[in-house]
PDB file of C-alpha atoms in Angstrom:
ATOM      1  CA  ASP A  25       2.458 -12.808   7.127  1.00 56.00           C
ATOM      2  CA  ALA A  26       2.168 -11.551  10.705  1.00 60.00           C
ATOM      3  CA  LYS A  27      -0.601  -9.389  11.594  1.00 84.00           C
ATOM      4  CA  THR A  28      -0.326  -5.846  13.342  1.00 92.00           C
ATOM      5  CA  THR A  29      -2.423  -4.069  16.048  1.00 93.00           C
ATOM      6  CA  GLN A  30      -2.500  -0.047  15.756  1.00 95.00           C
ATOM      7  CA  PRO A  31      -4.741   2.453  17.578  1.00 96.00           C
ATOM      8  CA  THR A  32      -7.600   3.612  15.639  1.00 94.00           C
ATOM      9  CA  SER A  33      -7.009   7.138  15.777  1.00 97.00           C
ATOM     10  CA  MET A  34      -4.413   9.885  17.509  1.00 97.00           C
ATOM     11  CA  ASP A  35      -4.123  13.486  17.856  1.00 97.00           C
ATOM     12  CA  CYS A  36      -1.003  15.370  17.818  1.00 97.00           C
ATOM     13  CA  ALA A  37      -0.270  19.152  18.250  1.00 97.00           C
ATOM     14  CA  GLU A  38       1.387  20.786  15.454  1.00 97.00           C
ATOM     15  CA  GLY A  39       5.393  21.101  16.017  1.00 97.00           C
ATOM     16  CA  ARG A  40       5.177  18.297  18.624  1.00 97.00           C
ATOM     17  CA  ALA A  41       6.565  14.600  17.858  1.00 97.00           C
ATOM     18  CA  ALA A  42       3.984  12.280  16.790  1.00 98.00           C
ATOM     19  CA  ASN A  43       4.724   8.744  18.354  1.00 98.00           C
ATOM     20  CA  LEU A  44       2.609   5.897  16.553  1.00 98.00           C
ATOM     21  CA  PRO A  45       2.736   2.544  18.043  1.00 97.00           C
ATOM     22  CA  CYS A  46       2.075  -0.807  16.530  1.00 96.00           C
ATOM     23  CA  ASN A  47       2.086  -4.288  17.906  1.00 95.00           C
ATOM     24  CA  HIS A  48       3.520  -7.571  16.044  1.00 93.00           C
ATOM     25  CA  SER A  49       3.578  -9.916  18.707  1.00 93.00           C
ATOM     26  CA  THR A  50       3.891 -12.999  16.074  1.00 90.00           C
ATOM     27  CA  ILE A  51       6.399 -11.265  13.932  1.00 90.00           C
ATOM     28  CA  SER A  52       8.939 -14.299  12.584  1.00 87.00           C
ATOM     29  CA  GLY A  53      12.793 -13.514  12.551  1.00 86.00           C
ATOM     30  CA  ASN A  54      12.907 -12.786   8.714  1.00 83.00           C
ATOM     31  CA  GLU A  55       9.958 -10.503   8.796  1.00 86.00           C
ATOM     32  CA  TYR A  56      10.656  -6.654   8.409  1.00 88.00           C
ATOM     33  CA  VAL A  57       8.460  -3.859   9.834  1.00 92.00           C
ATOM     34  CA  TYR A  58       7.161  -1.212   7.446  1.00 91.00           C
ATOM     35  CA  TRP A  59       5.203   1.804   7.506  1.00 94.00           C
ATOM     36  CA  TYR A  60       3.429   3.480   5.049  1.00 94.00           C
ATOM     37  CA  ARG A  61       1.140   6.349   4.992  1.00 96.00           C
ATOM     38  CA  GLN A  62      -2.186   7.344   2.982  1.00 93.00           C
ATOM     39  CA  ILE A  63      -3.384  10.899   2.787  1.00 92.00           C
ATOM     40  CA  HIS A  64      -6.764  11.179   1.729  1.00 85.00           C
ATOM     41  CA  SER A  65      -7.550  10.101  -1.743  1.00 82.00           C
ATOM     42  CA  GLN A  66      -3.684   9.339  -2.554  1.00 89.00           C
ATOM     43  CA  GLY A  67      -1.908   6.165  -2.848  1.00 91.00           C
ATOM     44  CA  PRO A  68      -0.084   4.671   0.181  1.00 92.00           C
ATOM     45  CA  GLN A  69       3.236   6.448   0.495  1.00 94.00           C
ATOM     46  CA  TYR A  70       6.241   4.600   1.990  1.00 92.00           C
ATOM     47  CA  ILE A  71       7.924   6.035   4.983  1.00 96.00           C
ATOM     48  CA  ILE A  72      10.417   3.664   6.623  1.00 95.00           C
ATOM     49  CA  HIS A  73      11.132  -0.039   7.206  1.00 91.00           C
ATOM     50  CA  GLY A  74      13.489  -1.818   9.751  1.00 92.00           C
ATOM     51  CA  LEU A  75      14.585  -5.522  11.036  1.00 91.00           C
ATOM     52  CA  LYS A  76      16.150  -4.896  14.234  1.00 91.00           C
ATOM     53  CA  ASN A  77      17.755  -1.806  14.503  1.00 89.00           C
ATOM     54  CA  ASN A  78      16.019   1.430  15.017  1.00 94.00           C
ATOM     55  CA  GLU A  79      16.214   3.520  11.553  1.00 96.00           C
ATOM     56  CA  THR A  80      16.163   6.790  10.816  1.00 97.00           C
ATOM     57  CA  ASN A  81      15.420   8.820   7.243  1.00 96.00           C
ATOM     58  CA  GLU A  82      14.264  12.140   6.247  1.00 95.00           C
ATOM     59  CA  MET A  83      10.919  11.357   6.987  1.00 95.00           C
ATOM     60  CA  ALA A  84      10.754   9.546  10.238  1.00 97.00           C
ATOM     61  CA  SER A  85      12.176   7.490  12.816  1.00 98.00           C
ATOM     62  CA  LEU A  86      11.496   4.063  13.811  1.00 98.00           C
ATOM     63  CA  ILE A  87      12.130   2.221  17.236  1.00 98.00           C
ATOM     64  CA  ILE A  88      11.872  -1.481  17.060  1.00 97.00           C
ATOM     65  CA  THR A  89      11.585  -3.005  20.529  1.00 96.00           C
ATOM     66  CA  GLU A  90      14.254  -5.677  21.242  1.00 95.00           C
ATOM     67  CA  ASP A  91      12.145  -8.685  21.449  1.00 95.00           C
ATOM     68  CA  ARG A  92      10.726  -7.200  18.166  1.00 95.00           C
ATOM     69  CA  LYS A  93       6.864  -7.548  19.382  1.00 95.00           C
ATOM     70  CA  SER A  94       6.163  -4.125  18.832  1.00 96.00           C
ATOM     71  CA  SER A  95       7.451  -0.749  17.128  1.00 97.00           C
ATOM     72  CA  THR A  96       7.114   2.830  17.191  1.00 97.00           C
ATOM     73  CA  LEU A  97       6.978   5.379  14.144  1.00 98.00           C
ATOM     74  CA  ILE A  98       8.213   8.939  15.441  1.00 98.00           C
ATOM     75  CA  LEU A  99       7.447  12.023  12.935  1.00 97.00           C
ATOM     76  CA  PRO A 100       9.885  14.159  15.179  1.00 96.00           C
ATOM     77  CA  HIS A 101       8.203  17.812  14.330  1.00 95.00           C
ATOM     78  CA  ALA A 102       4.470  16.962  13.036  1.00 96.00           C
ATOM     79  CA  THR A 103       3.030  19.647  10.419  1.00 97.00           C
ATOM     80  CA  LEU A 104      -0.530  19.708   9.212  1.00 97.00           C
ATOM     81  CA  ARG A 105       0.705  17.912   5.916  1.00 95.00           C
ATOM     82  CA  ASP A 106       1.098  14.684   8.403  1.00 97.00           C
ATOM     83  CA  THR A 107      -2.451  14.389   8.839  1.00 97.00           C
ATOM     84  CA  ALA A 108      -2.925  11.135   7.168  1.00 97.00           C
ATOM     85  CA  VAL A 109      -3.837   7.064   7.978  1.00 94.00           C
ATOM     86  CA  TYR A 110      -0.676   5.319   9.273  1.00 96.00           C
ATOM     87  CA  TYR A 111       0.129   1.830   8.402  1.00 94.00           C
ATOM     88  CA  CYS A 112       1.945  -0.702   9.846  1.00 94.00           C
ATOM     89  CA  ILE A 113       2.986  -3.786   8.142  1.00 90.00           C
ATOM     90  CA  VAL A 114       5.288  -7.056   8.491  1.00 87.00           C
ATOM     91  CA  ARG A 115       6.693  -8.789   5.716  1.00 80.00           C
ATOM     92  CA  VAL A 116       9.645 -10.874   4.575  1.00 72.00           C
ATOM     93  CA  ALA A 117      11.440  -8.633   2.458  1.00 60.00           C
ATOM     94  CA  ALA A 118      13.103 -11.259   0.578  1.00 49.00           C
ATOM     95  CA  ASN A 119       9.857 -13.078  -0.312  1.00 49.00           C
ATOM     96  CA  PHE A 120      10.259 -12.764  -4.090  1.00 44.00           C
ATOM     97  CA  GLY A 121       7.264 -13.391  -6.417  1.00 45.00           C
ATOM     98  CA  ASN A 122       4.689 -13.923  -3.737  1.00 51.00           C
ATOM     99  CA  GLU A 123       5.316 -10.392  -2.051  1.00 55.00           C
ATOM    100  CA  LYS A 124       1.579  -9.528  -0.825  1.00 62.00           C
ATOM    101  CA  LEU A 125       1.515  -6.905   2.013  1.00 68.00           C
ATOM    102  CA  THR A 126      -1.615  -7.057   4.216  1.00 70.00           C
ATOM    103  CA  PHE A 127      -2.886  -3.435   5.051  1.00 77.00           C
ATOM    104  CA  GLY A 128      -5.211  -3.258   8.099  1.00 78.00           C
ATOM    105  CA  THR A 129      -7.086  -0.454   8.678  1.00 80.00           C
ATOM    106  CA  GLY A 130      -4.299   1.665  10.249  1.00 91.00           C
ATOM    107  CA  THR A 131      -4.063   4.542  12.625  1.00 95.00           C
ATOM    108  CA  ARG A 132      -6.076   8.173  11.788  1.00 95.00           C
ATOM    109  CA  LEU A 133      -3.398  10.422  12.691  1.00 98.00           C
ATOM    110  CA  THR A 134      -4.848  14.310  13.087  1.00 98.00           C
ATOM    111  CA  ILE A 135      -2.267  17.011  13.395  1.00 97.00           C
ATOM    112  CA  ILE A 136      -4.073  19.941  15.538  1.00 97.00           C
ATOM    113  CA  PRO A 137      -2.922  23.575  14.596  1.00 95.00           C
TER     114      PRO A 137
ATOM    115  CA  SER B  13      13.235   5.556  -8.269  1.00 74.00           C
ATOM    116  CA  GLN B  14       9.779   4.136  -9.335  1.00 82.00           C
ATOM    117  CA  THR B  15       7.007   6.163 -10.844  1.00 91.00           C
ATOM    118  CA  ILE B  16       3.360   4.434 -11.221  1.00 95.00           C
ATOM    119  CA  HIS B  17       0.793   6.387 -13.646  1.00 95.00           C
ATOM    120  CA  GLN B  18      -2.927   5.360 -13.003  1.00 96.00           C
ATOM    121  CA  TRP B  19      -5.390   6.711 -15.206  1.00 91.00           C
ATOM    122  CA  PRO B  20      -8.233   8.027 -15.062  1.00 91.00           C
ATOM    123  CA  ALA B  21      -7.973   9.322 -11.570  1.00 92.00           C
ATOM    124  CA  THR B  22     -11.939   8.914 -11.268  1.00 95.00           C
ATOM    125  CA  LEU B  23     -14.745   7.217 -13.084  1.00 96.00           C
ATOM    126  CA  VAL B  24     -18.286   6.774 -12.862  1.00 97.00           C
ATOM    127  CA  GLN B  25     -20.017   3.799 -14.951  1.00 97.00           C
ATOM    128  CA  PRO B  26     -23.131   2.167 -15.065  1.00 98.00           C
ATOM    129  CA  VAL B  27     -23.787  -1.005 -13.772  1.00 97.00           C
ATOM    130  CA  GLY B  28     -23.371  -3.460 -16.535  1.00 97.00           C
ATOM    131  CA  SER B  29     -20.777  -1.573 -18.420  1.00 97.00           C
ATOM    132  CA  PRO B  30     -17.208  -2.742 -19.055  1.00 97.00           C
ATOM    133  CA  LEU B  31     -14.256  -1.373 -17.196  1.00 96.00           C
ATOM    134  CA  SER B  32     -10.568  -0.882 -18.122  1.00 96.00           C
ATOM    135  CA  LEU B  33      -8.089   0.860 -15.937  1.00 96.00           C
ATOM    136  CA  GLU B  34      -4.574   1.127 -16.928  1.00 96.00           C
ATOM    137  CA  CYS B  35      -1.221   1.064 -15.081  1.00 97.00           C
ATOM    138  CA  THR B  36       2.189   1.964 -16.169  1.00 97.00           C
ATOM    139  CA  VAL B  37       5.467   1.993 -14.275  1.00 96.00           C
ATOM    140  CA  GLU B  38       8.569   3.931 -14.941  1.00 94.00           C
ATOM    141  CA  GLY B  39      12.238   3.857 -13.556  1.00 90.00           C
ATOM    142  CA  THR B  40      12.455   0.143 -12.983  1.00 87.00           C
ATOM    143  CA  SER B  41      12.217  -3.246 -15.223  1.00 87.00           C
ATOM    144  CA  ASN B  42      11.134  -6.556 -14.355  1.00 89.00           C
ATOM    145  CA  PRO B  43       9.043  -5.364 -11.406  1.00 91.00           C
ATOM    146  CA  ASN B  44       6.195  -7.357  -9.468  1.00 90.00           C
ATOM    147  CA  LEU B  45       2.915  -5.520 -10.042  1.00 92.00           C
ATOM    148  CA  TYR B  46      -0.122  -5.395  -8.015  1.00 91.00           C
ATOM    149  CA  TRP B  47      -3.781  -4.462  -7.899  1.00 93.00           C
ATOM    150  CA  TYR B  48      -5.366  -3.264  -4.653  1.00 91.00           C
ATOM    151  CA  ARG B  49      -8.829  -2.330  -3.861  1.00 92.00           C
ATOM    152  CA  GLN B  50      -9.596  -0.175  -0.885  1.00 88.00           C
ATOM    153  CA  ALA B  51     -13.420   0.144  -0.065  1.00 80.00           C
ATOM    154  CA  ALA B  52     -14.371   3.725   1.763  1.00 75.00           C
ATOM    155  CA  GLY B  53     -13.223   3.454   5.505  1.00 70.00           C
ATOM    156  CA  ARG B  54     -11.366  -0.006   5.433  1.00 73.00           C
ATOM    157  CA  GLY B  55      -7.823  -1.117   4.551  1.00 77.00           C
ATOM    158  CA  LEU B  56      -6.804  -2.498   0.947  1.00 82.00           C
ATOM    159  CA  GLN B  57      -7.589  -5.890  -0.555  1.00 85.00           C
ATOM    160  CA  LEU B  58      -5.134  -7.313  -2.622  1.00 86.00           C
ATOM    161  CA  LEU B  59      -6.919  -8.214  -5.949  1.00 90.00           C
ATOM    162  CA  PHE B  60      -4.269  -9.565  -8.517  1.00 91.00           C
ATOM    163  CA  TYR B  61      -0.194  -9.863  -8.583  1.00 88.00           C
ATOM    164  CA  SER B  62       1.866 -10.335 -11.463  1.00 91.00           C
ATOM    165  CA  VAL B  63       5.739 -11.434 -11.277  1.00 88.00           C
ATOM    166  CA  GLY B  64       6.225 -11.100 -15.115  1.00 91.00           C
ATOM    167  CA  ILE B  65       4.332 -10.762 -18.683  1.00 94.00           C
ATOM    168  CA  GLY B  66       1.434 -12.571 -18.935  1.00 93.00           C
ATOM    169  CA  GLN B  67       1.519 -14.135 -15.592  1.00 91.00           C
ATOM    170  CA  ILE B  68      -1.338 -13.473 -13.037  1.00 92.00           C
ATOM    171  CA  SER B  69      -2.310 -14.478  -9.826  1.00 87.00           C
ATOM    172  CA  SER B  70      -5.650 -13.701  -8.369  1.00 86.00           C
ATOM    173  CA  GLU B  71      -6.183 -13.521  -4.779  1.00 79.00           C
ATOM    174  CA  VAL B  72      -9.995 -13.418  -4.464  1.00 76.00           C
ATOM    175  CA  PRO B  73     -12.739 -14.790  -6.670  1.00 67.00           C
ATOM    176  CA  GLN B  74     -14.527 -11.531  -8.270  1.00 78.00           C
ATOM    177  CA  ASN B  75     -16.146 -10.086 -11.264  1.00 88.00           C
ATOM    178  CA  LEU B  76     -12.708  -8.588 -12.457  1.00 94.00           C
ATOM    179  CA  SER B  77      -9.788  -9.683 -14.461  1.00 95.00           C
ATOM    180  CA  ALA B  78      -5.977  -8.474 -14.802  1.00 96.00           C
ATOM    181  CA  SER B  79      -3.602  -8.772 -17.737  1.00 96.00           C
ATOM    182  CA  ARG B  80       0.030  -7.654 -18.312  1.00 97.00           C
ATOM    183  CA  PRO B  81       0.836  -7.246 -21.967  1.00 96.00           C
ATOM    184  CA  GLN B  82       3.941  -5.776 -21.297  1.00 96.00           C
ATOM    185  CA  ASP B  83       6.802  -5.810 -18.743  1.00 95.00           C
ATOM    186  CA  ARG B  84       5.477  -2.558 -17.204  1.00 95.00           C
ATOM    187  CA  GLN B  85       1.849  -2.201 -18.113  1.00 97.00           C
ATOM    188  CA  PHE B  86      -0.970  -3.680 -15.784  1.00 97.00           C
ATOM    189  CA  ILE B  87      -4.400  -3.447 -16.625  1.00 97.00           C
ATOM    190  CA  LEU B  88      -7.672  -4.279 -14.608  1.00 96.00           C
ATOM    191  CA  SER B  89     -10.802  -5.032 -16.482  1.00 96.00           C
ATOM    192  CA  SER B  90     -14.221  -6.160 -16.068  1.00 96.00           C
ATOM    193  CA  LYS B  91     -16.891  -7.226 -18.674  1.00 95.00           C
ATOM    194  CA  LYS B  92     -19.978  -6.311 -16.561  1.00 96.00           C
ATOM    195  CA  LEU B  93     -19.403  -4.023 -13.319  1.00 96.00           C
ATOM    196  CA  LEU B  94     -21.716  -4.399 -10.595  1.00 95.00           C
ATOM    197  CA  LEU B  95     -22.567  -1.995  -7.508  1.00 94.00           C
ATOM    198  CA  SER B  96     -19.972  -3.876  -5.532  1.00 91.00           C
ATOM    199  CA  ASP B  97     -16.876  -3.023  -7.815  1.00 93.00           C
ATOM    200  CA  SER B  98     -16.963   0.552  -6.806  1.00 93.00           C
ATOM    201  CA  GLY B  99     -13.895   1.664  -4.610  1.00 93.00           C
ATOM    202  CA  PHE B 100     -10.459   3.184  -4.891  1.00 94.00           C
ATOM    203  CA  TYR B 101      -8.357   0.902  -6.975  1.00 96.00           C
ATOM    204  CA  LEU B 102      -4.754   1.201  -6.492  1.00 95.00           C
ATOM    205  CA  CYS B 103      -1.747  -0.096  -8.823  1.00 96.00           C
ATOM    206  CA  ALA B 104       1.466  -1.099  -6.997  1.00 92.00           C
ATOM    207  CA  SER B 105       5.003  -1.710  -8.169  1.00 92.00           C
ATOM    208  CA  SER B 106       7.853  -3.284  -6.346  1.00 87.00           C
ATOM    209  CA  ARG B 107      11.353  -4.934  -6.971  1.00 81.00           C
ATOM    210  CA  ARG B 108      12.886  -7.765  -4.722  1.00 71.00           C
ATOM    211  CA  ASN B 109      13.744  -6.537  -1.504  1.00 67.00           C
ATOM    212  CA  SER B 110      12.585  -3.020  -2.105  1.00 76.00           C
ATOM    213  CA  PRO B 111       9.528  -1.322  -0.514  1.00 82.00           C
ATOM    214  CA  LEU B 112       6.309  -1.323  -2.751  1.00 85.00           C
ATOM    215  CA  HIS B 113       5.306   1.874  -4.283  1.00 89.00           C
ATOM    216  CA  PHE B 114       1.776   2.880  -5.247  1.00 92.00           C
ATOM    217  CA  GLY B 115       0.073   5.097  -7.750  1.00 95.00           C
ATOM    218  CA  ASN B 116      -2.467   7.558  -6.352  1.00 94.00           C
ATOM    219  CA  GLY B 117      -5.413   5.383  -7.600  1.00 95.00           C
ATOM    220  CA  THR B 118      -8.455   5.325  -9.431  1.00 96.00           C
ATOM    221  CA  ARG B 119     -11.671   6.167  -7.606  1.00 95.00           C
ATOM    222  CA  LEU B 120     -14.550   3.856  -9.473  1.00 96.00           C
ATOM    223  CA  THR B 121     -18.350   4.791  -8.856  1.00 96.00           C
ATOM    224  CA  VAL B 122     -20.298   2.186 -10.099  1.00 96.00           C
ATOM    225  CA  THR B 123     -24.204   3.695 -10.657  1.00 96.00           C
TER     226      THR B 123
END
């Protein structure tokens, strides 16, 4: 699986949009970009994933560059409950039976009141 | 949707004692199951994964073992705990082409 690079930490004011970048310059054509977050002392929570097109769900939006070498997770109106460590991961979605997500150290996002 | 149950939430065990952590999954059948460990301030390390009953793959050599006696049950064990076994243990489940879902973990402290 391709490796990802994320900033170690970021701050964002409450109510503003939080934009979390991720570089995955060695991503393969069949690898998806996944985002998870982990609130302290809980298991990681799935947020969103995408292949080529931008994606949006009730939690966030995912913007993937045209060359797919980087992406940005957007939390449109950050709240204090969004304070967490955010992980960007790439994986082959159909890699059945050998599906191993490699989690790095992620970005620690702190929402400031 | 899948629900992953892990217990206990916290555990303090002396060095040399045995360990058994249980994970059960609801809301799906024939899932892939995983055990991850997270050391303080670090990323997640995959320990074991299983694609079916009795089928276990180990990712790293260690003091731990895993078993899958039933389709939706995954157990992490040790005969004798080491101090280095302390950490946050997470069970996860997935189906083909679907996101990985995690339980809320067990925080193990070996003293």
